[in-house]
XYZ file of C-alpha atoms in Angstrom:
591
model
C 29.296 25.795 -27.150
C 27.595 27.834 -24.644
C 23.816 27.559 -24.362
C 21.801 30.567 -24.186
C 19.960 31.588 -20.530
C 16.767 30.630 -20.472
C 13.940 31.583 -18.611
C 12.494 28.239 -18.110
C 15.846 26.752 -17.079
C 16.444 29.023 -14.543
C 12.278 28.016 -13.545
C 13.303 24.059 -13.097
C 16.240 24.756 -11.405
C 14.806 26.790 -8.767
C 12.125 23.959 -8.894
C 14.704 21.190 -8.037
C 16.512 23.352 -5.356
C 13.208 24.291 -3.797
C 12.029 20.818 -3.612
C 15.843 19.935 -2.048
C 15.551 21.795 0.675
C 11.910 20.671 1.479
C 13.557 16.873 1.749
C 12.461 15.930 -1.585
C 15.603 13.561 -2.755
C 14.241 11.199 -5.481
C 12.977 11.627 -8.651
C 11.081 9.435 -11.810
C 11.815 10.847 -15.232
C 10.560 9.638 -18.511
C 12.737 10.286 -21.207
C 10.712 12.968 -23.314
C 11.076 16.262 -25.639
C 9.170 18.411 -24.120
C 10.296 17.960 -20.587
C 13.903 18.323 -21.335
C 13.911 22.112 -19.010
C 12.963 20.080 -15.827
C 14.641 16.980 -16.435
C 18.250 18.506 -17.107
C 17.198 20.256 -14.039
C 16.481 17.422 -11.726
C 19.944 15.787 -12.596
C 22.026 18.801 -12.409
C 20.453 18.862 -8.683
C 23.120 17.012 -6.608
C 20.555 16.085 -3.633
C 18.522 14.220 -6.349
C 18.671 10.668 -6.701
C 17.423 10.519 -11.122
C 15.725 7.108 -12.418
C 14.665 7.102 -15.657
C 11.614 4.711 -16.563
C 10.545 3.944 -20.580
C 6.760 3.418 -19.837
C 5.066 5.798 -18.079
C 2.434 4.373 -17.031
C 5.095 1.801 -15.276
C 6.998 5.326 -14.353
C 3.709 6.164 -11.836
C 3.779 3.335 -10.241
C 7.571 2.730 -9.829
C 7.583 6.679 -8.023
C 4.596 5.392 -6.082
C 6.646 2.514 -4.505
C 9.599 5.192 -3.849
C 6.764 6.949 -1.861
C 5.325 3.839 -0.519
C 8.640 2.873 0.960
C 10.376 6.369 2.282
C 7.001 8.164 2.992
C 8.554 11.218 1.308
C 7.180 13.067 -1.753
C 8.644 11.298 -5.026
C 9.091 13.930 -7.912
C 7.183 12.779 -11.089
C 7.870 13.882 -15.153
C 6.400 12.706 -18.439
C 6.434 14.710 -21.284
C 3.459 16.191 -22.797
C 0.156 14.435 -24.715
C -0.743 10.606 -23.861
C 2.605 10.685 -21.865
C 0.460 12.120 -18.970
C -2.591 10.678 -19.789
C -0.470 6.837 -19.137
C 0.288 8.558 -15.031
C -3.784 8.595 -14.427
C -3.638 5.127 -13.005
C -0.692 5.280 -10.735
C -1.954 8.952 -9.360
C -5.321 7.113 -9.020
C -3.757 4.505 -6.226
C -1.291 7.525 -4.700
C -4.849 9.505 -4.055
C -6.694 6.689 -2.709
C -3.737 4.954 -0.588
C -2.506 8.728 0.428
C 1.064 8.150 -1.110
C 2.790 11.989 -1.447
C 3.804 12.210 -5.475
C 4.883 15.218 -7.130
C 3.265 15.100 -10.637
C 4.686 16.878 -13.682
C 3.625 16.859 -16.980
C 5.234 19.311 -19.035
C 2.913 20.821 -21.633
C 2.798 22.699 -25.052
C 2.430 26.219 -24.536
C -1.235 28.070 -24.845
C -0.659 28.992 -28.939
C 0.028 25.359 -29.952
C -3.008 23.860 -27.992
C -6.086 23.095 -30.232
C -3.926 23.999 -33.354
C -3.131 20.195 -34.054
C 0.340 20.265 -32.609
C 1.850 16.892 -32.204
C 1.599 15.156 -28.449
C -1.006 17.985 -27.341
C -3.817 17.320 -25.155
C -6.269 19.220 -22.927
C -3.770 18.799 -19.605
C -5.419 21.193 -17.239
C -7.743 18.716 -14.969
C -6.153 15.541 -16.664
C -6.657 13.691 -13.215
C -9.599 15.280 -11.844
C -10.327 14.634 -8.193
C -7.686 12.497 -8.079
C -5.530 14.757 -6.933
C -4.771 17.298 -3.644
C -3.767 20.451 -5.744
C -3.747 20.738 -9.516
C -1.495 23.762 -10.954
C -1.205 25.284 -13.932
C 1.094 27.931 -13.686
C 1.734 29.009 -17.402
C 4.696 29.519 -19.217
C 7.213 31.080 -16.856
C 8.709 34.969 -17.843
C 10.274 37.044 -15.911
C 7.520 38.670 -14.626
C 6.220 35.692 -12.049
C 10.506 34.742 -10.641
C 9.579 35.747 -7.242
C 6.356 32.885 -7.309
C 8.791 30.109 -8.024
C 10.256 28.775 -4.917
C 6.298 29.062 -3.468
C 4.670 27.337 -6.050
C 7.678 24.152 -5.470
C 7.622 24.716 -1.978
C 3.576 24.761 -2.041
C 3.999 21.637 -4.442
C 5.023 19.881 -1.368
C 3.470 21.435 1.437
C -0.172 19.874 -0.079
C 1.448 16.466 -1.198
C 2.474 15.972 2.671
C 0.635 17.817 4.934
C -2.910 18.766 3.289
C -6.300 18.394 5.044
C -6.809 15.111 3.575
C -3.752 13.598 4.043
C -0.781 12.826 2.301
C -1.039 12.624 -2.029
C -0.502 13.544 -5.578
C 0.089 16.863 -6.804
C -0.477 17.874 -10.016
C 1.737 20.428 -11.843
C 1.000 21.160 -15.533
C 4.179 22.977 -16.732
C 3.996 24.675 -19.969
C 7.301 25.275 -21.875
C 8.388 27.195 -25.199
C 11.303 26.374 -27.170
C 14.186 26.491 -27.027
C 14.012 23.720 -24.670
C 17.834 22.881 -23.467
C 19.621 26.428 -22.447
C 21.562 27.442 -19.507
C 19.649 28.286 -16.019
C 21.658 31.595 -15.386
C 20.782 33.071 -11.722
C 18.125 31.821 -9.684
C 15.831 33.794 -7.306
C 16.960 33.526 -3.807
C 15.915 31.379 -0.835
C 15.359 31.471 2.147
C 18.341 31.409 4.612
C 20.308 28.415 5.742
C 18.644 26.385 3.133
C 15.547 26.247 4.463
C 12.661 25.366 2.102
C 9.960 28.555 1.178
C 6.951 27.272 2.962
C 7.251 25.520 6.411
C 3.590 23.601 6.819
C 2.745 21.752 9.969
C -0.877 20.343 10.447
C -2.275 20.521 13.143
C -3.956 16.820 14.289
C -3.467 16.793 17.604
C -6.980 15.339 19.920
C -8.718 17.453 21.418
C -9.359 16.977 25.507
C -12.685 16.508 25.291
C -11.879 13.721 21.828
C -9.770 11.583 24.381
C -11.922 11.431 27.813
C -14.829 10.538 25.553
C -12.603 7.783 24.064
C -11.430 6.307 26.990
C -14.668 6.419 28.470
C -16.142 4.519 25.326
C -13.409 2.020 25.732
C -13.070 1.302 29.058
C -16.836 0.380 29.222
C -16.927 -2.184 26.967
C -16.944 -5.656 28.609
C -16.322 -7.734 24.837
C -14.079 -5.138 23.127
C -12.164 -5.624 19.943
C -9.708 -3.558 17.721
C -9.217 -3.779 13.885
C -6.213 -3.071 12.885
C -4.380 -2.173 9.122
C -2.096 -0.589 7.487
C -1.452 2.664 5.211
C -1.407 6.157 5.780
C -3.421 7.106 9.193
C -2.224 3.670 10.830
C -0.838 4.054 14.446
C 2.026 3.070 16.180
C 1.905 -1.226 16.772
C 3.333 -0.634 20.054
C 0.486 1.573 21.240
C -2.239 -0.231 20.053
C -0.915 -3.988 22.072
C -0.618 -1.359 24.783
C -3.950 -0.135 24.867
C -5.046 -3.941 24.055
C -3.380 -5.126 27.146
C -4.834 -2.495 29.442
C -8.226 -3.121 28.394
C -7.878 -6.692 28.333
C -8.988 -6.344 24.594
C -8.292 -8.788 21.134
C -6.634 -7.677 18.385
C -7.685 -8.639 14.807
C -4.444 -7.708 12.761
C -3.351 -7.397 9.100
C -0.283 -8.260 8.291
C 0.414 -4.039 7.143
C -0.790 -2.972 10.261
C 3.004 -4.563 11.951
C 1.471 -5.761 15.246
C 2.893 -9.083 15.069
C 3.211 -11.096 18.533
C 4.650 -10.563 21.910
C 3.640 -8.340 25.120
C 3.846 -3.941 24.828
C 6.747 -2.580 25.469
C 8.345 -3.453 28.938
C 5.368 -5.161 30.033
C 4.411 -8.821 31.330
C 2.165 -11.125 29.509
C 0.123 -9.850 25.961
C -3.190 -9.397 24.481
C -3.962 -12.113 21.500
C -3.081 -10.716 18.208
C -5.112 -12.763 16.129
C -3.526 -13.451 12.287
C -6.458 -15.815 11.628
C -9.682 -14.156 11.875
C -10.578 -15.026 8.286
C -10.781 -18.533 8.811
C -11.739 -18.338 12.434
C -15.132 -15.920 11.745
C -16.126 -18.742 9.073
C -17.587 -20.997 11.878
C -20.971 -19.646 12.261
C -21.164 -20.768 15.995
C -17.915 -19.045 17.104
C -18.577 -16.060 15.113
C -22.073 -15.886 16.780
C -20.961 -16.336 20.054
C -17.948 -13.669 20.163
C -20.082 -10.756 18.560
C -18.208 -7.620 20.783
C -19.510 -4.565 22.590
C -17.213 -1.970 21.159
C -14.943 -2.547 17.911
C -12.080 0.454 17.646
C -11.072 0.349 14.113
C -7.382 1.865 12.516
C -5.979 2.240 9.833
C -7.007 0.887 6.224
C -9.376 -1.991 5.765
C -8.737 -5.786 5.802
C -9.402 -7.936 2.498
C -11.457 -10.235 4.118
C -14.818 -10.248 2.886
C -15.390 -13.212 5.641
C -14.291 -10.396 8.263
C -16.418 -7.234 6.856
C -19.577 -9.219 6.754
C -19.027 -10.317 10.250
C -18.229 -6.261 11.161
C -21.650 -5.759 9.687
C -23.462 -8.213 11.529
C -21.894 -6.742 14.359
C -23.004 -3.228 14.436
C -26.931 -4.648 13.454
C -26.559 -6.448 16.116
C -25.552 -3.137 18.196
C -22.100 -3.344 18.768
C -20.712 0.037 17.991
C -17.812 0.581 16.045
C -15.921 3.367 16.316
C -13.114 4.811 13.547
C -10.009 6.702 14.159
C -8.700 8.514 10.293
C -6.525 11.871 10.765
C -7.394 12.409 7.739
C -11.555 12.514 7.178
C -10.863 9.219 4.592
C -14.383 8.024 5.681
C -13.021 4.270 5.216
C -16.968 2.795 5.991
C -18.613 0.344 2.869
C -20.462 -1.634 5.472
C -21.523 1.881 7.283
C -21.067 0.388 10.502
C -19.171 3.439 12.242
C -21.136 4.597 14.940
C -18.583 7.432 15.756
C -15.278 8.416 13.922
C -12.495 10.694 15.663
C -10.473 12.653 13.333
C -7.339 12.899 15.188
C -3.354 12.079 14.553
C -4.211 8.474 15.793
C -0.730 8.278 17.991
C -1.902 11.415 19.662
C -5.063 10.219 20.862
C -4.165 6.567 21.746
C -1.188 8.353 23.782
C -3.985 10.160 25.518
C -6.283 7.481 26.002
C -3.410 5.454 27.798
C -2.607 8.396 30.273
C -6.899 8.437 30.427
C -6.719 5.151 31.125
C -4.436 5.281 33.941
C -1.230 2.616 34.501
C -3.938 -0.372 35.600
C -4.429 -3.603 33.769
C -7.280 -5.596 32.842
C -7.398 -8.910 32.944
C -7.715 -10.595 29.849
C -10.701 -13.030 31.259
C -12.840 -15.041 28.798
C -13.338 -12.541 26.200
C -9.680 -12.549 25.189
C -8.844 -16.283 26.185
C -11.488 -17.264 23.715
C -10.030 -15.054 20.818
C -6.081 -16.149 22.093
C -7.316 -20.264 21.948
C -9.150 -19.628 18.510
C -5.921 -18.047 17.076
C -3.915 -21.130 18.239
C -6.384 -23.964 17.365
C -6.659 -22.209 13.924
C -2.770 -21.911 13.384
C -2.593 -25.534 14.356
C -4.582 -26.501 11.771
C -3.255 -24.399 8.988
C -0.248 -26.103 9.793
C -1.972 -29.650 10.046
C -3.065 -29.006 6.473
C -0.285 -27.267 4.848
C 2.532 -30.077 5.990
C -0.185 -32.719 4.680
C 0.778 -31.281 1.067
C 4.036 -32.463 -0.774
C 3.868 -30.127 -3.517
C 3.962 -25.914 -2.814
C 0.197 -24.458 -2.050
C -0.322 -20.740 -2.321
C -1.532 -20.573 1.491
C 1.874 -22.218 2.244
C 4.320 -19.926 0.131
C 2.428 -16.915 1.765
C 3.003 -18.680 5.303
C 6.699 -19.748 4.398
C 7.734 -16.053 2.878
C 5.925 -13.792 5.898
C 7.987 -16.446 8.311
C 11.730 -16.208 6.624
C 11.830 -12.534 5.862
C 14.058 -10.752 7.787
C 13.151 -7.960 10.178
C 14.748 -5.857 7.976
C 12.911 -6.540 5.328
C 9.858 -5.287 3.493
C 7.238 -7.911 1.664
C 5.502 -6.181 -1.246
C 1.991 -8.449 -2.240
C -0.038 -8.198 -4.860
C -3.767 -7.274 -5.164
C -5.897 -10.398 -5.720
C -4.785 -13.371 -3.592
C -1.403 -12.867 -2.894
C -2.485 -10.272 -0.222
C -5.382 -11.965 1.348
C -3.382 -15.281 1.257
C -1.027 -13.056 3.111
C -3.718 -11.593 5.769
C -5.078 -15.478 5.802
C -2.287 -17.431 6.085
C 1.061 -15.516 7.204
C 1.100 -16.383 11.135
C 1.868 -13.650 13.443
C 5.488 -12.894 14.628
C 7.448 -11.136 17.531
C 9.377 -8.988 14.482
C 7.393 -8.798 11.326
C 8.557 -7.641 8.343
C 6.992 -4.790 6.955
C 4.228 -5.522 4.382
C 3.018 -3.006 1.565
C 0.268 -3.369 -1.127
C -1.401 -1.245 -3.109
C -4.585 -0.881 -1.592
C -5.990 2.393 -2.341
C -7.888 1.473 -5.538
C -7.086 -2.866 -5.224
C -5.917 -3.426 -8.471
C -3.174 -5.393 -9.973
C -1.754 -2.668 -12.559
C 1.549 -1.703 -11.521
C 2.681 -4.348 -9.546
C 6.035 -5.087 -10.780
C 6.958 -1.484 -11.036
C 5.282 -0.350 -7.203
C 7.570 -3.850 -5.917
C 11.025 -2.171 -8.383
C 10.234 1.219 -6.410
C 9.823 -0.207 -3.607
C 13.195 -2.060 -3.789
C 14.765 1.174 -4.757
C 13.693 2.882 -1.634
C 14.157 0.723 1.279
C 17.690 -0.056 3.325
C 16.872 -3.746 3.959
C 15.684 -7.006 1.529
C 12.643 -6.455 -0.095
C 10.315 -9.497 -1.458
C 7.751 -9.486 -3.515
C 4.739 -11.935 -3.925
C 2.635 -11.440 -6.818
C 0.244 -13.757 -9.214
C 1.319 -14.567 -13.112
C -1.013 -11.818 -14.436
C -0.215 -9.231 -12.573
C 3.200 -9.806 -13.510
C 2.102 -9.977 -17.096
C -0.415 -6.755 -16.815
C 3.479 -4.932 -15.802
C 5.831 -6.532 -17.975
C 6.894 -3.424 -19.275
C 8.388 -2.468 -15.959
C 11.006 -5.244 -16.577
C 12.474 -3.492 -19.174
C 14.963 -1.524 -16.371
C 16.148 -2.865 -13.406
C 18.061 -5.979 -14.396
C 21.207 -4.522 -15.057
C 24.003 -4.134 -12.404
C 22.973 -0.356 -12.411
C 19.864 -0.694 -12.327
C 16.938 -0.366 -9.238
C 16.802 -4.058 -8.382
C 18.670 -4.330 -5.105
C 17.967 -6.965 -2.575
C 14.713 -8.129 -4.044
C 13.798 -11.216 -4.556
C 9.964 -11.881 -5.947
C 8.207 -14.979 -6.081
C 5.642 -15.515 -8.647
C 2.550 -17.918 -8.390
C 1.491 -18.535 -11.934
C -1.865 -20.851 -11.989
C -1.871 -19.615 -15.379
C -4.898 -17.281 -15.101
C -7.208 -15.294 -12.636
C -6.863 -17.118 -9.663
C -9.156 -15.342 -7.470
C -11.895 -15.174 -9.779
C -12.063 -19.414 -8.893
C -13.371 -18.099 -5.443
C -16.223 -16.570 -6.815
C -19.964 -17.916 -7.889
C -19.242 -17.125 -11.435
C -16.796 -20.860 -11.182
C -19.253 -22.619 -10.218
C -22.590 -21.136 -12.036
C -20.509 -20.434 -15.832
C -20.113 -23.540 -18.194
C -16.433 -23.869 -17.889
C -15.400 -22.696 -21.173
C -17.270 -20.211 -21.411
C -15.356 -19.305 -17.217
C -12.022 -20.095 -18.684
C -12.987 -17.403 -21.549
C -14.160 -14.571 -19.260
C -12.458 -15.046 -15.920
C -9.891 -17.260 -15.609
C -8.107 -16.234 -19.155
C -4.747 -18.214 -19.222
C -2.138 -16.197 -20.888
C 0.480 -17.724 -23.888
C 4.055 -16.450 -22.030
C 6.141 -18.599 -20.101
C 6.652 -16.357 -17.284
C 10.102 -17.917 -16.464
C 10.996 -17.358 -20.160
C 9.663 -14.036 -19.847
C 11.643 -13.036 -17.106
C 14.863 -14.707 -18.489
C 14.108 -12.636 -21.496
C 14.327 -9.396 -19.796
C 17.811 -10.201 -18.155
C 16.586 -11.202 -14.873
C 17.668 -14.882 -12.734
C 14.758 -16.824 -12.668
C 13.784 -20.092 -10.692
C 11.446 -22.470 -11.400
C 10.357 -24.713 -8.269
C 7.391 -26.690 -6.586
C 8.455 -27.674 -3.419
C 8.593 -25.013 -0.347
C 11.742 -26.934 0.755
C 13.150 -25.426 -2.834
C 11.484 -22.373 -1.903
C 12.504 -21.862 1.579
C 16.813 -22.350 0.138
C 15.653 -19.863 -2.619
C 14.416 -17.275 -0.639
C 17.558 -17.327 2.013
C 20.211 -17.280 -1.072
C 21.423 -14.492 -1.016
C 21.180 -14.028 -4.872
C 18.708 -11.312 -6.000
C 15.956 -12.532 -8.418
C 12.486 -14.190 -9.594
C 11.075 -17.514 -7.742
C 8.012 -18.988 -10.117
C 5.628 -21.347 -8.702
C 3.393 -23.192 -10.546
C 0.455 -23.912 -8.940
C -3.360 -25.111 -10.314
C -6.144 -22.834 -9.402
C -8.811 -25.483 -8.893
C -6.472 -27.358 -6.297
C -5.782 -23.810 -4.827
C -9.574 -23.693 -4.357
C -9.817 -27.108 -2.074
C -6.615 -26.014 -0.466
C -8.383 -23.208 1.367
C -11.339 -25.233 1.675
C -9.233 -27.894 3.591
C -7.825 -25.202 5.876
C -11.446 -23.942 6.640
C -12.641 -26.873 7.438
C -9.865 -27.943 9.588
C -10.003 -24.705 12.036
C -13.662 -25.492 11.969
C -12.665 -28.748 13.490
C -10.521 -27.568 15.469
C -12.766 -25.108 16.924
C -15.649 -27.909 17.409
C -13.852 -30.512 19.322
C -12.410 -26.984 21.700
C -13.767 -25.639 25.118
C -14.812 -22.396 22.920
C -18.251 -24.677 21.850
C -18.967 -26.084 24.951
């Protein structure tokens, strides 16, 4: 039977084309009524890659990780009422992490709002100032075809390339039935494909931005650099480069991709230091390498060890100086003295051709930081081999060592990620490492590491704790069929049966233990091996990081579990403190 043309159809088609020929190739649906127009739209679009998620609140954060991995705008739909409302926490995260999503919530049209139609909610601002651009462009008629393609086109043009950087977009799309029809004509494009809008931002430093730069930096005598990941994080290679010039130390998450080993065609190296967490806990060390100037990129480290120290370092006068294309104002401990809002490649580029070809020796400044790093990744080692049975320090170490190149590591919020920062020892070619670190929490795990996996060429691993597994169980409802979005992954799972980070913190030792156990460390009832084997997914159980280690290089996809005890994780890390603080103590760096 032939459907009837419909004015909405031919609206979501020209959506989907639009957002084609912009590069947009990947979309989340959920199945739902009310969205049928832009759904049947999306897979009738033949450069669009369709998954369809049950939960949407799982459904944000699986798009997210499809972001997260390509760095291209993911294409978002839930059907109308508490459908959309589920999305808030997902575009919470893509706001705060600046992940491009393309949000849709399809709607109930003006007469049925505050009527009590079924599934009908206030939609307009649903995610406030979460978002870059919120739209709500009615029901579509005939009247408003020649806004189509620039509303899409628009759709993407602020999700990629917006003031503020990269982010959600909100579209609220009304629709009237009849809700499945036949598209019919669309309004034409512009030629040779190309999409409405071309946007470019302009983020290039200004002259006067990089001489003042490279004057700051090449007058420090004790100079340091910072360095993360996310959105506004420059290119690894540049930053050892400028390192190595300056004769500078750099302090390096894991996401920022620094790893080990000299710039590009160049002799020798500055220290990349993996360990400044447990380094920066002896007081005498920390005292005596305070710096001049700190240059700080990209998003913040977890370490609370290493933000206190930052602190004490600008009291103390050292200034600190931030480099954010993007006006993200990434500050808590207001130490930024100055902050350059530039595309951070640009300017470093700049600052090296400042800076001129020489080299600065890397003196006693740097030699301390270099011997630190090594004394401290001694001892980690010391400690970790002194352990029989599998430590969360040493399946963070073990996993950041046998990933492939290739390969992306997706941690969790909570421990998994500082153990992670902490623990993972710096490498010539490091894996990539994603987290969700916009907002820190531990919703959406499973379905940011499933997105993730869906989106990337190479292996991806994931290493996440027991409840955030159990906060996204719902995710595991897709993805463990042979059709499903589970590629190469392979995701190990620390269950200490509760909250493990909470054990760090004075409410373990100042709470009656009950009374901890009831609040904070809350052990769940499911088996999370029995869980997993529930949903259809392989699922080992081991202790050992021998087991773990043949696990991880199997080639089979699936879950690793690890149980581990939170109190023993506790003196674990304590043990590891202590012995860099040794190890620092009987050094030349205290002499």
């Amino acid at each position: 039977m032939r459907l009837p043309g419909s004015v909405a159809a031919a609206f979501c088609a020209t959506l989907a084309d639009e957002w084609a020929r912009a590069g947009v190739s990947r979309a989340v649906v959920c199945p739902g009524s009310r969205s049928t127009p832009l759904a049947v739209a999306l897979v009738a679009e033949p450069r669009m890659e369709v998954e369809v998620r049950l939960d949407e609140r799982g459904a944000a954060f699986f798009a997210l990780g499809m972001a997260l991995a390509s760095g291209r705008p993911v294409v978002l739909l839930t059907t109308s009422g508490t459908a959309a409302a589920e999305l808030h926490a997902g575009v919470v995260e893509a706001h705060q992490a600046r992940v491009p999503l393309l949000v849709c919530t399809a709607d109930r049209p003006p007469e049925l709002h505050h009527v009590g139609a079924p599934q009908t909610i206030d939609q307009g601002d649903l995610f406030g100032r979460a978002v870059r651009l919120a739209l709500d462009p009615g029901v579509a008629d005939d009247s408003t075809r020649e806004t189509w393609r620039s509303l899409a086109s628009r759709a993407v043009a602020e999700a990629t390339c917006g003031p503020f950087g990269p982010g959600p977009v909100h579209l609220n799309l009304a629709f009237r039935e009849p809700l499945l029809a036949e598209a019919g004509p669309l309004p034409g494009g512009r030629p040779d494909g190309e999409p409405w809008h071309a946007v470019s931002r302009g983020t290039a430093a200004a002259r006067g931005q990089v001489e003042e730069l490279a004057r700051l930096l090449s007058s420090a005598r004790r100079g340091l650099v910072v360095a993360g990941g996310g959105a506004g994080a420059p290119e690894p290679g540049l930053l050892k480069e400028l390192a190595w010039r300056l004769g500078w130390a750099v302090l390096a998450d894991p996401r920022a991709g620094c790893g080990t080993g000299p710039p590009p065609h160049r002799p020798g190296a500055p220290p990349v230091v993996g360990a400044a967490d447990a380094i920066l806990r002896h007081e005498g060390f920390a005292a005596a390498m305070r710096p001049d100037v700190v240059l700080r990129v990209g998003s913040l480290p977890a370490s609370k060890v290493l933000a206190t120290w930052m602190q004490a370092t600008a009291l103390g006068g050292a200034r600190h100086i931030g480099i954010d294309p993007y006006w993200a104002w990434q500050d808590p401990g207001r130490e930024l003295s100055r902050v350059v809002s530039a595309d951070p490649d640009e300017l470093l580029a700049g600052v090296l051709a400042e800076l001129g070809p020489r080299r600065a020796e890397r003196g006693e400044w740097a030699e301390g930081w270099a011997l630190a790093e090594s004394l401290a990744q001694e001892a980690v080692d010391g400690v970790l081999a002194a352990h029989e049975e599998a430590t969360e320090p040493g399946v963070a170490r073990l996993l950041y060592a046998r990933a492939e190149a290739s390969s992306t590591i997706v941690a969790s919020s909570s421990m998994p990620v500082r153990d992670l920062e902490w623990f993972a020892r710096p490498r010539s070619d490091p894996p990539r490492v994603l987290a969700n670190r916009g907002a820190n929490g531990i919703d959406g795990v499973v379905s940011t590491l499933l997105g993730v996996a869906a989106a990337s060429p190479g292996p991806t691993y994931g290493l996440i704790g027991d409840l955030a597994l159990l906060h996204d169980a719902s995710a595991l409802a897709s993805g463990a069929s042979d059709g499903g979005p589970l590629g190469e992954l392979r995701c190990v799972v620390l269950d200490n049966a509760g909250g493990g980070i909470f054990s760090f913190l004075p409410q373990a030792r100042e709470l009656d233990p009950e009374r901890f156990e009831q609040l904070f460390g809350t052990p769940q009832r499911p088996e999370i091996a029995t869980l997993l084997r529930a949903y259809g997914y392989s699922c080992a159980e081991l202790d050992t990081l021998e087991g773990i280690e043949g696990a991880l290089e199997g080639e089979a996809e699936g879950f690793v579990v690890v149980r581990t005890d939170r109190r023993a994780n506790v003196r674990v890390h304590d043990e590891i403190a202590a012995a860099v603080r040794a190890g620092i103590d009987g050094s030349s760096l205290t002499s």
